[in-house]
Short mmCIF file of C-alpha atoms in Angstrom, two decimals:
data_model
loop_
_atom_site.label_atom_id
_atom_site.label_comp_id
_atom_site.label_asym_id
_atom_site.label_seq_id
_atom_site.Cartn_x
_atom_site.Cartn_y
_atom_site.Cartn_z
CA MET B 1 0.00 0.00 0.00
CA ALA B 2 1.40 3.39 -1.01
CA ASN B 3 1.84 5.90 1.81
CA ALA B 4 2.21 9.68 1.92
CA ALA B 5 6.00 9.47 1.77
CA ASP B 6 5.82 7.38 -1.41
CA GLY B 7 3.59 10.01 -3.02
CA TYR B 8 5.91 12.77 -1.91
CA ASP B 9 8.96 10.97 -3.34
CA ALA B 10 7.10 10.59 -6.61
CA SER B 11 6.40 14.34 -6.71
CA ILE B 12 10.10 15.11 -6.15
CA LYS B 13 11.14 12.78 -8.97
CA GLY B 14 8.38 14.17 -11.15
CA ALA B 15 9.64 17.72 -10.64
CA ASP B 16 13.18 16.66 -11.54
CA ARG B 17 11.99 14.92 -14.69
CA LEU B 18 9.87 17.92 -15.63
CA ALA B 19 12.82 20.30 -15.20
CA LYS B 20 15.07 18.03 -17.27
CA GLN B 21 12.50 18.08 -20.06
CA ILE B 22 11.61 21.78 -19.89
CA LEU B 23 15.07 23.31 -19.63
CA PRO B 24 16.65 21.72 -22.75
CA ALA B 25 13.49 22.44 -24.76
CA GLN B 26 13.58 26.11 -23.79
CA LEU B 27 17.27 26.33 -24.65
CA ASP B 28 16.51 24.90 -28.09
CA LEU B 29 13.86 27.58 -28.54
CA LEU B 30 16.22 30.32 -27.42
CA GLN B 31 18.77 29.09 -29.94
CA LEU B 32 16.25 29.56 -32.76
CA PHE B 33 15.67 33.21 -31.93
CA LEU B 34 19.08 34.11 -30.54
CA PRO B 35 21.75 31.84 -32.09
CA MET B 36 24.73 31.22 -29.82
CA ASP B 37 27.60 28.75 -29.81
CA CYS B 38 26.24 27.19 -26.64
CA TRP B 39 23.67 27.72 -23.90
CA MET B 40 23.59 26.63 -20.32
CA VAL B 41 21.38 26.89 -17.26
CA GLY B 42 22.95 27.15 -13.82
CA ARG B 43 21.01 26.50 -10.62
CA ARG B 44 22.13 28.16 -7.42
CA ASP B 45 22.21 26.18 -4.18
CA GLY B 46 23.47 28.63 -1.60
CA LYS B 47 26.83 29.83 -2.92
CA ARG B 48 27.30 26.77 -5.13
CA LEU B 49 26.35 26.84 -8.82
CA GLU B 50 25.28 23.61 -10.50
CA VAL B 51 25.02 23.35 -14.29
CA VAL B 52 21.70 21.59 -14.89
CA ALA B 53 21.16 21.94 -18.66
CA THR B 54 23.27 22.73 -21.73
CA GLN B 55 22.76 23.15 -25.46
CA GLY B 56 25.25 23.41 -28.31
CA GLU B 57 29.02 23.19 -28.05
CA ALA B 58 29.15 23.12 -24.27
CA ASP B 59 31.50 20.10 -24.26
CA GLY B 60 34.23 22.26 -25.77
CA VAL B 61 34.07 24.74 -22.92
CA SER B 62 35.84 24.27 -19.64
CA ALA B 63 33.29 23.82 -16.86
CA ILE B 64 35.42 26.05 -14.65
CA CYS B 65 35.42 28.73 -17.35
CA MET B 66 31.63 28.62 -17.66
CA ARG B 67 31.10 28.81 -13.91
CA LYS B 68 33.48 31.75 -13.64
CA ALA B 69 31.65 33.50 -16.46
CA LEU B 70 28.30 33.05 -14.74
CA ALA B 71 29.62 34.29 -11.41
CA SER B 72 31.75 37.08 -12.87
CA ASP B 73 31.46 40.49 -11.22
CA ARG B 74 32.33 42.03 -14.58
CA LEU B 75 29.20 40.52 -16.05
CA SER B 76 27.04 41.69 -13.20
CA SER B 77 28.41 45.21 -13.46
CA SER B 78 27.26 45.44 -17.08
CA MET B 79 23.67 45.07 -15.89
CA ASP B 80 21.59 47.00 -13.42
CA GLY B 81 22.10 44.39 -10.68
CA ARG B 82 18.39 43.91 -9.92
CA LEU B 83 16.55 40.57 -9.77
CA HIS B 84 13.81 40.56 -12.39
CA ARG B 85 10.57 38.61 -11.99
CA TRP B 86 9.89 39.41 -15.64
CA PRO B 87 13.41 39.67 -17.08
CA ASP B 88 14.22 43.04 -18.62
CA LEU B 89 16.10 42.62 -21.87
CA GLN B 90 18.08 45.75 -21.07
CA ALA B 91 19.55 43.71 -18.22
CA CYS B 92 20.20 40.74 -20.52
CA ARG B 93 22.30 42.37 -23.21
CA MET B 94 25.47 40.91 -24.62
CA ALA B 95 28.62 41.62 -22.63
CA PRO B 96 32.31 40.70 -23.10
CA VAL B 97 33.48 38.07 -20.63
CA CYS B 98 37.01 37.04 -21.49
CA ASP B 99 40.10 38.74 -22.85
CA GLN B 100 41.99 35.47 -23.27
CA LYS B 101 42.72 34.14 -26.74
CA ARG B 102 41.96 30.50 -26.03
CA ALA B 103 39.24 29.04 -28.25
CA SER B 104 37.59 27.38 -25.23
CA CYS B 105 36.99 30.70 -23.52
CA PRO B 106 33.79 32.54 -24.53
CA LYS B 107 34.16 36.11 -25.76
CA TYR B 108 30.55 37.24 -25.21
CA VAL B 109 27.64 36.10 -23.10
CA PHE B 110 23.92 36.73 -22.97
CA LYS B 111 23.00 36.44 -19.30
CA ALA B 112 19.66 36.58 -17.51
CA PHE B 113 18.65 35.90 -13.92
CA LEU B 114 16.00 33.29 -13.13
CA PRO B 115 14.21 34.33 -9.91
CA ASP B 116 11.69 32.33 -7.92
CA ARG B 117 8.20 33.56 -7.09
CA HIS B 118 9.59 35.55 -4.15
CA GLY B 119 12.11 37.35 -6.33
CA ASN B 120 15.10 35.44 -4.95
CA LEU B 121 17.75 34.27 -7.39
CA THR B 122 17.33 30.56 -8.10
CA GLY B 123 19.32 30.25 -11.32
CA VAL B 124 20.99 31.86 -14.29
CA VAL B 125 20.69 31.21 -18.03
CA ALA B 126 23.57 32.15 -20.29
CA GLY B 127 24.39 31.90 -23.97
CA PHE B 128 28.04 31.96 -25.05
CA LEU B 129 29.75 33.21 -28.21
CA PHE B 130 33.36 32.28 -28.92
CA ARG B 131 33.83 34.63 -31.88
CA GLU B 132 35.71 37.90 -31.46
CA GLU B 133 32.74 39.86 -32.78
CA GLY B 134 29.14 39.18 -31.96
CA PRO B 135 25.77 40.92 -31.74
CA ARG B 136 25.69 43.37 -28.82
CA GLU B 137 21.91 43.82 -28.53
CA VAL B 138 18.99 41.40 -28.34
CA PRO B 139 16.78 41.77 -31.47
CA LEU B 140 13.56 43.45 -30.35
CA PHE B 141 11.28 41.18 -32.39
CA CYS B 142 12.65 38.21 -30.42
CA ALA B 143 11.83 39.77 -27.07
CA PRO B 144 8.42 38.12 -26.39
CA VAL B 145 9.68 34.61 -27.14
CA ILE B 146 12.86 35.11 -25.13
CA MET B 147 10.82 36.46 -22.21
CA LEU B 148 8.56 33.41 -22.32
CA CYS B 149 11.50 31.00 -22.41
CA LEU B 150 13.21 32.69 -19.48
CA ASN B 151 10.02 32.78 -17.45
CA THR B 152 9.32 29.10 -18.13
CA MET B 153 12.81 28.12 -17.02
CA ALA B 154 12.47 30.28 -13.91
CA HIS B 155 9.24 28.47 -12.98
CA ALA B 156 10.83 25.05 -13.54
CA LEU B 157 13.85 25.85 -11.38
CA SER B 158 11.68 27.44 -8.71
CA LEU B 159 9.49 24.34 -8.48
CA GLN B 160 12.55 22.11 -8.33
CA ALA B 161 14.13 24.26 -5.61
CA ASP B 162 10.92 24.37 -3.53
CA LEU B 163 10.52 20.60 -3.61
CA ALA B 164 14.21 20.05 -2.86
CA MET B 165 13.93 22.29 0.22
CA ALA B 166 10.76 20.52 1.33
CA ASP B 167 12.56 17.21 0.87
CA LYS B 168 15.40 18.36 3.14
CA LEU B 169 12.95 19.50 5.80
CA MET B 170 11.03 16.22 5.66
CA LEU B 171 14.25 14.21 5.90
CA LYS B 172 15.37 16.28 8.88
CA ALA B 173 12.00 15.74 10.57
CA GLN B 174 12.14 12.00 9.91
CA GLN B 175 15.66 11.77 11.30
CA GLY B 176 14.66 13.82 14.32
CA ALA B 177 11.81 11.42 15.03
CA ARG B 178 14.25 8.48 15.06
CA ILE B 179 17.27 10.01 16.81
CA ASP B 180 17.83 10.53 20.52
CA PRO B 181 18.65 14.26 20.81
CA LEU B 182 20.96 13.84 23.80
CA THR B 183 23.28 11.10 22.53
CA GLY B 184 22.77 11.21 18.75
CA VAL B 185 22.06 7.47 18.52
CA LEU B 186 18.75 5.90 17.57
CA ASN B 187 15.83 6.27 19.95
CA ARG B 188 13.20 3.61 20.66
CA ALA B 189 11.31 4.42 17.44
CA GLY B 190 14.51 4.17 15.40
CA TRP B 191 15.36 0.90 17.12
CA GLY B 192 11.98 -0.50 16.14
CA LEU B 193 12.62 0.36 12.49
CA ALA B 194 16.07 -1.23 12.63
CA LEU B 195 14.60 -4.41 14.08
CA SER B 196 11.93 -4.52 11.37
CA GLY B 197 14.64 -4.54 8.73
CA ALA B 198 16.77 -7.07 10.63
CA ARG B 199 13.89 -9.55 10.88
CA LYS B 200 13.81 -9.78 7.09
CA ALA B 201 17.55 -10.39 6.78
CA ALA B 202 19.05 -13.83 6.42
CA GLY B 203 22.20 -14.91 8.21
CA GLU B 204 23.44 -14.59 11.75
CA ILE B 205 22.54 -11.58 13.87
CA ALA B 206 23.71 -10.84 17.37
CA VAL B 207 22.09 -8.41 19.78
CA ALA B 208 23.33 -6.76 22.95
CA PHE B 209 21.82 -4.76 25.79
CA LEU B 210 23.90 -2.40 27.91
CA ASP B 211 22.75 -0.87 31.19
CA LEU B 212 24.81 1.52 33.29
CA ASP B 213 25.43 0.50 36.88
CA ASP B 214 24.58 2.91 39.69
CA PHE B 215 23.42 5.58 37.22
CA LYS B 216 20.77 6.86 39.64
CA ARG B 217 23.43 7.61 42.23
CA ILE B 218 25.36 9.70 39.66
CA ASN B 219 22.26 11.79 39.00
CA ASP B 220 21.46 12.13 42.70
CA THR B 221 24.96 13.02 43.92
CA ARG B 222 26.56 14.82 40.96
CA GLY B 223 23.53 16.28 39.20
CA HIS B 224 21.67 15.59 35.99
CA GLN B 225 24.28 17.34 33.84
CA ALA B 226 26.85 14.83 35.04
CA GLY B 227 24.40 12.05 34.23
CA ASP B 228 23.88 13.45 30.73
CA ASP B 229 27.65 13.58 30.23
CA VAL B 230 27.94 9.92 31.21
CA LEU B 231 25.25 8.98 28.68
CA LYS B 232 27.05 10.91 25.93
CA ILE B 233 30.38 9.29 26.76
CA THR B 234 28.75 5.86 26.71
CA ALA B 235 27.09 6.49 23.34
CA ARG B 236 30.36 7.69 21.81
CA ALA B 237 32.26 4.68 23.12
CA VAL B 238 29.68 2.28 21.70
CA ARG B 239 29.55 4.00 18.30
CA LYS B 240 33.33 3.98 17.97
CA SER B 241 33.39 0.25 18.76
CA LEU B 242 30.78 -0.70 16.17
CA ARG B 243 31.05 -1.17 12.42
CA SER B 244 29.31 1.13 9.97
CA HIS B 245 26.43 -1.30 9.39
CA ASP B 246 25.86 -2.02 13.09
CA CYS B 247 23.41 0.14 14.99
CA VAL B 248 22.97 1.33 18.55
CA ALA B 249 19.95 2.86 20.23
CA ARG B 250 19.18 4.44 23.56
CA LEU B 251 15.94 2.81 24.66
CA GLY B 252 15.43 5.15 27.59
CA GLY B 253 17.17 6.17 30.78
CA ASP B 254 20.57 4.50 30.88
CA GLU B 255 19.72 1.48 28.70
CA PHE B 256 21.30 0.98 25.28
CA ALA B 257 20.73 -1.72 22.68
CA MET B 258 22.93 -2.90 19.81
CA LEU B 259 22.10 -4.76 16.62
CA LEU B 260 25.07 -6.62 15.12
CA PRO B 261 24.50 -8.23 11.69
CA ASP B 262 26.83 -11.04 10.59
CA THR B 263 28.25 -11.35 14.09
CA SER B 264 28.78 -14.60 15.97
CA LEU B 265 28.01 -15.03 19.65
CA ALA B 266 31.74 -15.20 20.42
CA ASP B 267 32.44 -11.93 18.61
CA ALA B 268 29.49 -10.27 20.35
CA CYS B 269 30.83 -11.39 23.73
CA SER B 270 34.25 -9.97 22.85
CA LEU B 271 32.59 -6.68 21.94
CA GLY B 272 30.78 -6.62 25.27
CA GLU B 273 34.00 -7.21 27.19
CA ARG B 274 35.79 -4.51 25.23
CA LEU B 275 33.01 -2.00 25.89
CA CYS B 276 33.07 -2.73 29.63
CA TRP B 277 36.83 -2.18 29.62
CA LEU B 278 36.61 1.08 27.62
CA LEU B 279 33.88 2.49 29.83
CA GLY B 280 35.68 1.33 32.97
CA LYS B 281 38.69 3.43 31.94
CA ARG B 282 36.36 6.46 32.11
CA GLY B 283 35.04 5.41 35.52
CA ILE B 284 31.74 4.17 34.09
CA MET B 285 30.52 0.73 35.11
CA ALA B 286 28.10 -1.13 32.84
CA SER B 287 26.38 -4.49 32.60
CA ILE B 288 26.04 -6.09 29.16
CA GLY B 289 24.07 -9.08 27.92
CA VAL B 290 24.49 -10.57 24.44
CA ALA B 291 22.77 -13.28 22.43
CA ALA B 292 22.69 -14.56 18.86
CA LYS B 293 19.78 -15.57 16.67
CA SER B 294 21.33 -18.99 16.09
CA GLU B 295 21.02 -19.72 19.82
CA THR B 296 17.27 -19.32 19.95
CA GLY B 297 16.03 -19.68 16.38
CA SER B 298 14.54 -16.18 16.15
CA LEU B 299 15.56 -12.58 16.61
CA GLN B 300 12.75 -11.95 19.09
CA LYS B 301 13.92 -14.76 21.36
CA ALA B 302 17.52 -13.57 21.04
CA LEU B 303 16.44 -10.12 22.24
CA ALA B 304 14.73 -11.62 25.28
CA LEU B 305 17.77 -13.77 26.06
CA ALA B 306 20.21 -10.84 25.76
CA ASP B 307 17.99 -8.76 28.04
CA ALA B 308 17.87 -11.54 30.63
CA ARG B 309 21.65 -11.97 30.51
CA MET B 310 22.15 -8.26 30.99
CA TYR B 311 20.05 -8.30 34.17
CA GLU B 312 21.90 -11.40 35.39
CA SER B 313 25.18 -9.54 34.89
CA LYS B 314 23.81 -6.51 36.76
CA GLN B 315 22.64 -8.67 39.68
CA GLN B 316 26.03 -10.39 39.81
CA ARG B 317 27.82 -7.03 39.82
CA THR B 318 25.55 -5.80 42.61
CA HIS B 319 26.20 -9.00 44.60
CA ASP B 320 29.98 -8.70 44.11
CA LEU B 321 29.87 -5.05 45.19
CA GLU B 322 27.95 -5.89 48.34
CA ILE B 323 30.47 -8.58 49.27
CA ARG B 324 33.37 -6.17 48.63
CA GLU B 325 31.78 -3.50 50.84
CA ARG B 326 31.18 -6.00 53.66
CA ARG B 327 34.82 -7.08 53.58
CA GLN B 328 35.95 -3.47 53.76
CA THR B 329 33.85 -2.86 56.91
CA MET B 330 35.07 -5.98 58.70
#
């Protein structure tokens, strides 16, 4: 069943396809009414300029040269410097761009801004001439068609930019819903999604649960900021110890969980011992329980077994601590 995200992804791809169809077609039309050696459309993303469509002999031009021409202050100074919702041909006249004698460097350019519906610059269209002499003014009888082409390209780029921004915001929101803001690892919702994917995977999978010992005392005696620092240190230590395709989540409080694809029980136990040692060096005591799917026959049972082993380890640590304290008081 298709969901809202699927429909949204389709709209993003549709906008990209539409722009890829519209921009070259408009460049072809511009070429009919204003012949140039090559045309290009540049889309601005912050300070970066991306060439999204070309027409003509663009392959013979250095990409660096074209980008410099589009961003040139000399070009901008030949125009009135305003952003035009309906481009003014007086601001789109031919202007010299290069004094070099190399054939790959354009000598003249027709340049027009492509603003979005708010008047902000979203792109630039430029036509290049490599000849020493070229027409300096746009023919007046071509003006309506050129205006229409520029406006159509501006709309296409604006739509593409709007959907790209919306896509970034949606991705950020989705990530925020799955990430624990304190530690930067997955939260319980993200852990659930990771488990859903792991259940479909074949092969061995190991799981581990980690619970900090005496965490409540840290909060009570040193303050919640100290407790938060301990959680951050723990999360960093776990992340540095895992591979790129492993995952770790903070399930709540001081409890962490790890999902370890293609990991044997022995390797998972070694990881647990290493984590206890690393955290111990920072004065953080933790109890860890691990299990493998091959032990129980299912991932769900492995999770339950790892959880039980973690609590057994915690109880044993508590028992050992009590014995140690009794001996010290004797």
